[in-house]
mmCIF file of C-alpha atoms and ligand atoms in Angstrom:
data_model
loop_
_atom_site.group_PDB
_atom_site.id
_atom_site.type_symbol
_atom_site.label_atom_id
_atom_site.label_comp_id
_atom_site.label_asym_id
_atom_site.label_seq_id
_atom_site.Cartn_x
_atom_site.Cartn_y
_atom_site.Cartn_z
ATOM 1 C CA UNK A 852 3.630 0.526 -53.798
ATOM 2 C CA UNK A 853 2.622 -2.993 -54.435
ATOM 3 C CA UNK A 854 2.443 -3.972 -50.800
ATOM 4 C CA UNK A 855 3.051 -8.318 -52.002
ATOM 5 C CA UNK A 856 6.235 -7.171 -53.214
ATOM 6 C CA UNK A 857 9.215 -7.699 -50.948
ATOM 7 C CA UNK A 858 11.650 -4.643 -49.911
ATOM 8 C CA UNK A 859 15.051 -5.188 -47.854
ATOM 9 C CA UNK A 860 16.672 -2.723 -45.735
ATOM 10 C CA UNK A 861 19.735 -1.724 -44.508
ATOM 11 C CA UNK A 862 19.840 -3.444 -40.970
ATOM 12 C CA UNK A 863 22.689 -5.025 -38.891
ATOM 13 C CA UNK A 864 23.715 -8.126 -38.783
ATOM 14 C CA UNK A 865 22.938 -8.122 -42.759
ATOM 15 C CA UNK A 866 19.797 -6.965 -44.528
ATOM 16 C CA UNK A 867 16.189 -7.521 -43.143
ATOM 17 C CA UNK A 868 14.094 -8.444 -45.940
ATOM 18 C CA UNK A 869 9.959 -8.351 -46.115
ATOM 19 C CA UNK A 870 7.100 -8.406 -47.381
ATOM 20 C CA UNK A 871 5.323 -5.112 -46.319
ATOM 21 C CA UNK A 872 1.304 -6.868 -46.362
ATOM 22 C CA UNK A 873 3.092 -9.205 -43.782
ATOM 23 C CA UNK A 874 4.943 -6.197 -41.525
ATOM 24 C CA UNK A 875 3.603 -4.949 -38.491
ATOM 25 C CA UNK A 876 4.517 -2.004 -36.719
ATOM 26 C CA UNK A 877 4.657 -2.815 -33.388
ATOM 27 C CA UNK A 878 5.266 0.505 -31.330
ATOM 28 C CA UNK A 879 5.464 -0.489 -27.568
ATOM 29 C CA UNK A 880 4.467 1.596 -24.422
ATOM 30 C CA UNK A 881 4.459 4.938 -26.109
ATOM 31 C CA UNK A 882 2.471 6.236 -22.792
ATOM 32 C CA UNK A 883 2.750 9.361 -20.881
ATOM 33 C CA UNK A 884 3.277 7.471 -18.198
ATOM 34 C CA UNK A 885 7.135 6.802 -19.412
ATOM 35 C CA UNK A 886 7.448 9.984 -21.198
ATOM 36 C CA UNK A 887 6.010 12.854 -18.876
ATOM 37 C CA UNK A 888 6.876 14.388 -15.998
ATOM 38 C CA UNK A 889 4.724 12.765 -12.826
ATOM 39 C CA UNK A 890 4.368 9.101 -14.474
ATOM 40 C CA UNK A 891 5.471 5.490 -13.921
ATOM 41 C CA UNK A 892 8.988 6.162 -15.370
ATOM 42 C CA UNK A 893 9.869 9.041 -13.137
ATOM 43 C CA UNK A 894 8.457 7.492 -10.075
ATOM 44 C CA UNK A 895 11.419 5.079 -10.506
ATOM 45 C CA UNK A 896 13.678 8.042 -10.361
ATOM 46 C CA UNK A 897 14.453 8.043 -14.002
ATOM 47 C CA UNK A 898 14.560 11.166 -16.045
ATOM 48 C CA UNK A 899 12.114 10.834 -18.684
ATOM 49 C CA UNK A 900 13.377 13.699 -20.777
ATOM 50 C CA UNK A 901 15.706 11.206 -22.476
ATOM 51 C CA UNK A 902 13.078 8.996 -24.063
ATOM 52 C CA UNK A 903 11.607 12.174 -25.636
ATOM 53 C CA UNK A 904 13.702 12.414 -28.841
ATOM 54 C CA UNK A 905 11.923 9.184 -30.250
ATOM 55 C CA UNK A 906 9.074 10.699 -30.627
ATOM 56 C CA UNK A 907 9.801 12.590 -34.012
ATOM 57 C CA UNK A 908 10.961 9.351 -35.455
ATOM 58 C CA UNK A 909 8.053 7.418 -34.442
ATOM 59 C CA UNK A 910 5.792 10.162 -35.684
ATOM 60 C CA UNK A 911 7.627 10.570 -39.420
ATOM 61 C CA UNK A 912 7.609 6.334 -39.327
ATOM 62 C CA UNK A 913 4.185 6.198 -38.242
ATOM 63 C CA UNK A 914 2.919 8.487 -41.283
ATOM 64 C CA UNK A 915 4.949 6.379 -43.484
ATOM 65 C CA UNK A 916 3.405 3.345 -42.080
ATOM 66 C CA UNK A 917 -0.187 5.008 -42.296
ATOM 67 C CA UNK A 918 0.185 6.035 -45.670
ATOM 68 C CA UNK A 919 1.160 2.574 -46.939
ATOM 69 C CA UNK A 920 -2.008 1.360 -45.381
ATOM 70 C CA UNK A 921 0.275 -0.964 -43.696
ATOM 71 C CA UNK A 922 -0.730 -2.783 -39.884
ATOM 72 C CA UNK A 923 0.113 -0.710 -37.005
ATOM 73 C CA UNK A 924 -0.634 -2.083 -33.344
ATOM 74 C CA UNK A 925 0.723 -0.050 -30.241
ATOM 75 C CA UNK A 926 0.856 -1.743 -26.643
ATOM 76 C CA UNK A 927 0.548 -0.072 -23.263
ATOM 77 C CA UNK A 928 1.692 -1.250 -20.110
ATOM 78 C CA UNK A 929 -0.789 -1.070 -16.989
ATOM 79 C CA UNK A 930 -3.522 -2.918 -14.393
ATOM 80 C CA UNK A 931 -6.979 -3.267 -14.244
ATOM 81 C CA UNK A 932 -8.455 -0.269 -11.936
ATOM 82 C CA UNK A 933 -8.960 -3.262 -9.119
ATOM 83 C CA UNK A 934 -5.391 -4.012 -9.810
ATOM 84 C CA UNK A 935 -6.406 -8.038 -9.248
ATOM 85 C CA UNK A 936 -3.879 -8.264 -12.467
ATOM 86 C CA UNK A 937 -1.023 -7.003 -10.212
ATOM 87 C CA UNK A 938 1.518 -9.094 -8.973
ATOM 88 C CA UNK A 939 2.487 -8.181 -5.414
ATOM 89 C CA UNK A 940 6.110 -8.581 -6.328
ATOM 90 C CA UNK A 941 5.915 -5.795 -8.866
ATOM 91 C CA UNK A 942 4.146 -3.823 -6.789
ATOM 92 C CA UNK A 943 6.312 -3.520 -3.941
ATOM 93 C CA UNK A 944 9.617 -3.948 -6.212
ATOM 94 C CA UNK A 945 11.597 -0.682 -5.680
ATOM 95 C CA UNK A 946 10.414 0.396 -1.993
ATOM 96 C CA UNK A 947 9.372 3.370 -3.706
ATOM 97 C CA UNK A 948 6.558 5.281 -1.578
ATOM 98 C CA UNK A 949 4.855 6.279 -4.404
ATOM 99 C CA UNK A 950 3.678 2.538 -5.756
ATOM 100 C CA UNK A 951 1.624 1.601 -9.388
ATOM 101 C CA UNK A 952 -2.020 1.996 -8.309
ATOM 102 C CA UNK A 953 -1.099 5.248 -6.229
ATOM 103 C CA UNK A 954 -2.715 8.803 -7.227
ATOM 104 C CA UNK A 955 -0.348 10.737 -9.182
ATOM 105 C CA UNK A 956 -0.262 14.133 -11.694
ATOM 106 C CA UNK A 957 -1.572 12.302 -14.264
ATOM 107 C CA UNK A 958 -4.044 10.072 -12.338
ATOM 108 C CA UNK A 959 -3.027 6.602 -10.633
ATOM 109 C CA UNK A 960 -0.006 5.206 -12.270
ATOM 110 C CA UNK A 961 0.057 2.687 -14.206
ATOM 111 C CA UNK A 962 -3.758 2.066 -14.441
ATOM 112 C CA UNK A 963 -5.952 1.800 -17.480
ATOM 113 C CA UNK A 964 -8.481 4.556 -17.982
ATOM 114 C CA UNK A 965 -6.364 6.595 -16.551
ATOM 115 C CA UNK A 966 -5.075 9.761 -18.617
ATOM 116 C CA UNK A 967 -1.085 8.881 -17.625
ATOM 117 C CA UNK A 968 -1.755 5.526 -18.712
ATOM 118 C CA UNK A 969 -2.552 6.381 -21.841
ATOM 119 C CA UNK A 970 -0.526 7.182 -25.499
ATOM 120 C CA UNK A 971 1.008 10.284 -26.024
ATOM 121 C CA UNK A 972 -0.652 12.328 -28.053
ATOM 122 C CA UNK A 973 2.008 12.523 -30.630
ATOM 123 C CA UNK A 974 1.204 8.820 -31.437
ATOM 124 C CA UNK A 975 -2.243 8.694 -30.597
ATOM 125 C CA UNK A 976 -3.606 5.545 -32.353
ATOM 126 C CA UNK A 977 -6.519 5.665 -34.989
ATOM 127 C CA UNK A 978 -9.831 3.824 -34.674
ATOM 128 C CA UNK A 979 -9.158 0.893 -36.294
ATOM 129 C CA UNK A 980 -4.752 0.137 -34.697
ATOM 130 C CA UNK A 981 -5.361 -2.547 -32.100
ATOM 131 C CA UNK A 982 -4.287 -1.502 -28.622
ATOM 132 C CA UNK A 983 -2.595 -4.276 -26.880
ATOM 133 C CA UNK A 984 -2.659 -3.694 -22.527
ATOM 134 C CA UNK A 985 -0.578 -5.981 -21.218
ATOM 135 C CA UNK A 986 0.391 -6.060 -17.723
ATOM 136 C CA UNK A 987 4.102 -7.021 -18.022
ATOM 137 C CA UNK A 988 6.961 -6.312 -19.942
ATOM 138 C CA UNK A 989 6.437 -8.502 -22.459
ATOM 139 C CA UNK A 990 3.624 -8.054 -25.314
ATOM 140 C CA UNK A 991 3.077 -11.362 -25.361
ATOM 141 C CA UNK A 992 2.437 -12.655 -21.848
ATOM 142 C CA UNK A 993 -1.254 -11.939 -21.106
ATOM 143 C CA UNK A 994 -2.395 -10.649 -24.156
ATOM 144 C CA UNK A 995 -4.311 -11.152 -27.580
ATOM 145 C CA UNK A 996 -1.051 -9.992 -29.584
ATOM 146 C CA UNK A 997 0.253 -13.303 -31.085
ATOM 147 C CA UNK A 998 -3.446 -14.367 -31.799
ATOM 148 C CA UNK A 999 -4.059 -11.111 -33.774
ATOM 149 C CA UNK A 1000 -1.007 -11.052 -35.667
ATOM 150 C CA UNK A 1001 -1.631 -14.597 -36.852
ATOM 151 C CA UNK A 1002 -5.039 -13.772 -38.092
ATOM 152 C CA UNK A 1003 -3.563 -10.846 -39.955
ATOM 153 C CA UNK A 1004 -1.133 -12.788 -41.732
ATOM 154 C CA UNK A 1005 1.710 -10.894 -40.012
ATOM 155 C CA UNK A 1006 5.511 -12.587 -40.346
ATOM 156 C CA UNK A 1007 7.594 -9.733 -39.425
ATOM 157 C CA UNK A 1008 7.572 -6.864 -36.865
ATOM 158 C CA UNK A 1009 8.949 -3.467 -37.089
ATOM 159 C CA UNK A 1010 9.469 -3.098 -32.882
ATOM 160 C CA UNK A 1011 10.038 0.901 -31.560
ATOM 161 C CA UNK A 1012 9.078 2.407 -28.947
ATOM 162 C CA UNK A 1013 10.143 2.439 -24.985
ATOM 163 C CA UNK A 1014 12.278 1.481 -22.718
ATOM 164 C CA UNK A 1015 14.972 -0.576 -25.255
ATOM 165 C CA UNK A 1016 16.075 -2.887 -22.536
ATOM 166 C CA UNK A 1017 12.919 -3.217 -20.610
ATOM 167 C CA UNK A 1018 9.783 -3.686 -22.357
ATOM 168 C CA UNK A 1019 11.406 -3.261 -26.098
ATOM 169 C CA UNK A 1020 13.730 -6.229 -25.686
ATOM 170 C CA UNK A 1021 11.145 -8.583 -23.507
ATOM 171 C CA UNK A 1022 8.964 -8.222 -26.802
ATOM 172 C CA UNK A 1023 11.377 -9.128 -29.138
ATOM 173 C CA UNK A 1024 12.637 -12.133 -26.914
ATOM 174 C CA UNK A 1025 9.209 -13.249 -26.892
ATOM 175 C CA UNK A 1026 8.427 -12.785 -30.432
ATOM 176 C CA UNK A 1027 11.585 -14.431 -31.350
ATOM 177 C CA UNK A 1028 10.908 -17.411 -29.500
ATOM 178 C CA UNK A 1029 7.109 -17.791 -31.657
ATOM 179 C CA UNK A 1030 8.887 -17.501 -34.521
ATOM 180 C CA UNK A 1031 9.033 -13.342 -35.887
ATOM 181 C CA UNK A 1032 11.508 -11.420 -37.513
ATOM 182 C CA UNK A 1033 12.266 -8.601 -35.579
ATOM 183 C CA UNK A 1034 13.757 -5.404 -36.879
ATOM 184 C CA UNK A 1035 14.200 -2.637 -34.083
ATOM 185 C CA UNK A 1036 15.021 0.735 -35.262
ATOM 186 C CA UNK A 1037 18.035 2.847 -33.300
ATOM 187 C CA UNK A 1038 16.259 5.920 -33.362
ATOM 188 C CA UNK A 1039 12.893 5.000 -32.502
ATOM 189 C CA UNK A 1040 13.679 2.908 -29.461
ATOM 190 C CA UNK A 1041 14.622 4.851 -26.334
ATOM 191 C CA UNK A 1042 16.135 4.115 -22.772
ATOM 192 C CA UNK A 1043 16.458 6.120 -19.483
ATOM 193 C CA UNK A 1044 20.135 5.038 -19.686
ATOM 194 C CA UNK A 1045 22.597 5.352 -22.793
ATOM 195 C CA UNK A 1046 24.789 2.081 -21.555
ATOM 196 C CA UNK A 1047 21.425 0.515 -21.360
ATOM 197 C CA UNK A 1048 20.229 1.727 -24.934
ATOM 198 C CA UNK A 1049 23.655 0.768 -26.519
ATOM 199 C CA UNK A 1050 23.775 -2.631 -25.165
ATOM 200 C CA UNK A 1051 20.346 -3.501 -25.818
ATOM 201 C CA UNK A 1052 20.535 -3.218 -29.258
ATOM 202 C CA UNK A 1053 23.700 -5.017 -29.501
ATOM 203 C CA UNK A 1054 22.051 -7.942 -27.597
ATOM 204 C CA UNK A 1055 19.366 -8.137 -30.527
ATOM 205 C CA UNK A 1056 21.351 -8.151 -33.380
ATOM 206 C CA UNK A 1057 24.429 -10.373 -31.687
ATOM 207 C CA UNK A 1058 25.461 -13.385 -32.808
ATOM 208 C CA UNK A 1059 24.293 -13.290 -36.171
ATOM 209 C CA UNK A 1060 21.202 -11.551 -35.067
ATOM 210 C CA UNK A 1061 20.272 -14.085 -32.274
ATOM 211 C CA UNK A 1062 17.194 -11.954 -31.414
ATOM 212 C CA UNK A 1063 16.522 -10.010 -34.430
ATOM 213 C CA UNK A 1064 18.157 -7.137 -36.751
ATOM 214 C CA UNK A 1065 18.620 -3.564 -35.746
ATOM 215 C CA UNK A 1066 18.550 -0.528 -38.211
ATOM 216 C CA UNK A 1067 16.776 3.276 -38.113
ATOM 217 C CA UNK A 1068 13.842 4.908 -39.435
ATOM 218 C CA UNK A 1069 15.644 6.793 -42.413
ATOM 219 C CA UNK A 1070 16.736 3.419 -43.714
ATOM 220 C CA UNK A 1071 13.522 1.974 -43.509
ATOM 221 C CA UNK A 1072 11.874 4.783 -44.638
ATOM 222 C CA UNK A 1073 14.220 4.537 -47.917
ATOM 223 C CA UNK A 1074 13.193 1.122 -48.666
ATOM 224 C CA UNK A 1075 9.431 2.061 -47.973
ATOM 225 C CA UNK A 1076 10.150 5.017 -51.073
ATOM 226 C CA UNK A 1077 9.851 7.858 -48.571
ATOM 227 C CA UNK A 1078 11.372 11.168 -47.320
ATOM 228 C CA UNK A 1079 12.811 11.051 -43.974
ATOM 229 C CA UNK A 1080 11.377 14.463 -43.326
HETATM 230 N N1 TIU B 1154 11.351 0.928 -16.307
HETATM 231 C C1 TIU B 1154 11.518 0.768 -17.619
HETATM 232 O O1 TIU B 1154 12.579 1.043 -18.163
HETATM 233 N N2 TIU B 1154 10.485 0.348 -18.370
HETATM 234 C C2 TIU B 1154 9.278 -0.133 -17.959
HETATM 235 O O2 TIU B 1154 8.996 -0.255 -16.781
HETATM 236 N N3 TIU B 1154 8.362 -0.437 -18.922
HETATM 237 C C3 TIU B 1154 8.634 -0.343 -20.298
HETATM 238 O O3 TIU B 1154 9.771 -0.450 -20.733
HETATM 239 N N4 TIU B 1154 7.588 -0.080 -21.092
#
């Protein structure tokens, strides 16, 4: 694959056309903290169970991504260990008594260095994927992301990853609004809640794709020339 030449894929509200050299894969907040038992996500009461069936997709759209020798960058949400990053209304937001900076299963929640904090190791990045921590919801706010995807040459972003309505759709608001393409895939974007998973796709790829274009990882996979499986 000639990685200058430009594919098009299968997406709603019509097809999402790019140039692969100028795609990112942006795979957001693929942490153990949101996916296993004892983390952030279940310390809101959600059941993180349900976020676990993106993980093959991200994994066979990862490979395909490697393989291409195309950018991947993966975020993760958390707080400096001094939690000075921390905004006191997050913290306290949910009267939970387990709060993020607390010791938990998988070491204090929500905290870099810490192993809940971290990627699953499904996803695990390699040496040279940027790792974007960001302390809200948003990749954008706080963070190096829209310097080093300028610097790259990067137009376009491939967004998976968790939770759809939460830190998914913040990202592609945001990336929107400094002037990306945004494709997010069905399949590789998960929610706690299925209303929540439906809607926030719709909401991307309303209005004649107000926020961005919505599609799966078989269909981009296709365009890319490979197997799903
Ligand atoms: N609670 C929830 O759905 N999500 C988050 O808190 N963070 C992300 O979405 N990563």
């Amino acid at each position: 694959m000639n990685t200058s030449d430009p594919l098009s894929v299968r997406a709603e509200p019509y097809a999402y056309d790019f140039v692969p050299a100028r795609c990112a894969l942006l795979i957001i907040d693929m942490q153990r903290d949101f996916l296993e038992a004892g983390g952030f996500g279940e310390m809101l009461g959600n059941d993180v169970s349900r976020l676990r069936s993106t993980i093959d997709p991200n994994r066979r759209l990862l490979t395909a991504w490697r393989k291409a020798g195309l950018q991947v960058i993966h975020t993760r949400e958390g707080h400096r260990p001094d939690l000075t990053d921390l905004p006191r209304a997050k913290k306290i937001r949910g009267r939970s008594t387990m709060r993020i900076g607390d010791a938990g299963p998988m070491g204090r929640i929500l905290v870099r260095g810490e192993p809940g904090h971290d990627i699953i190791p499904e996803l695990y990045p390699l040496p040279d994927e940027p790792v974007i921590d960001k302390p809200g919801k948003g990749a954008f706010f706080a963070t190096d992301l829209h310097a080093i995807l300028q610097y790259r040459g990067i137009e376009k972003l491939v967004v998976t990853g968790v939770t759809t309505e939460v830190c998914v759709n913040t990202t592609v608001r945001e990336a929107n609004d400094r002037g990306y393409d945004c494709l997010a895939l069905e399949d590789c974007v998960g929610s706690y809640f299925p209303e929540f998973q439906e809607m926030g796709l719709r909401m991307i790829k309303a209005q004649g794709g107000i926020f961005g274009w919505v599609s799966d990882s078989a269909r981009i996979l296709a365009a890319l020339g490979q197997d799903a499986d």
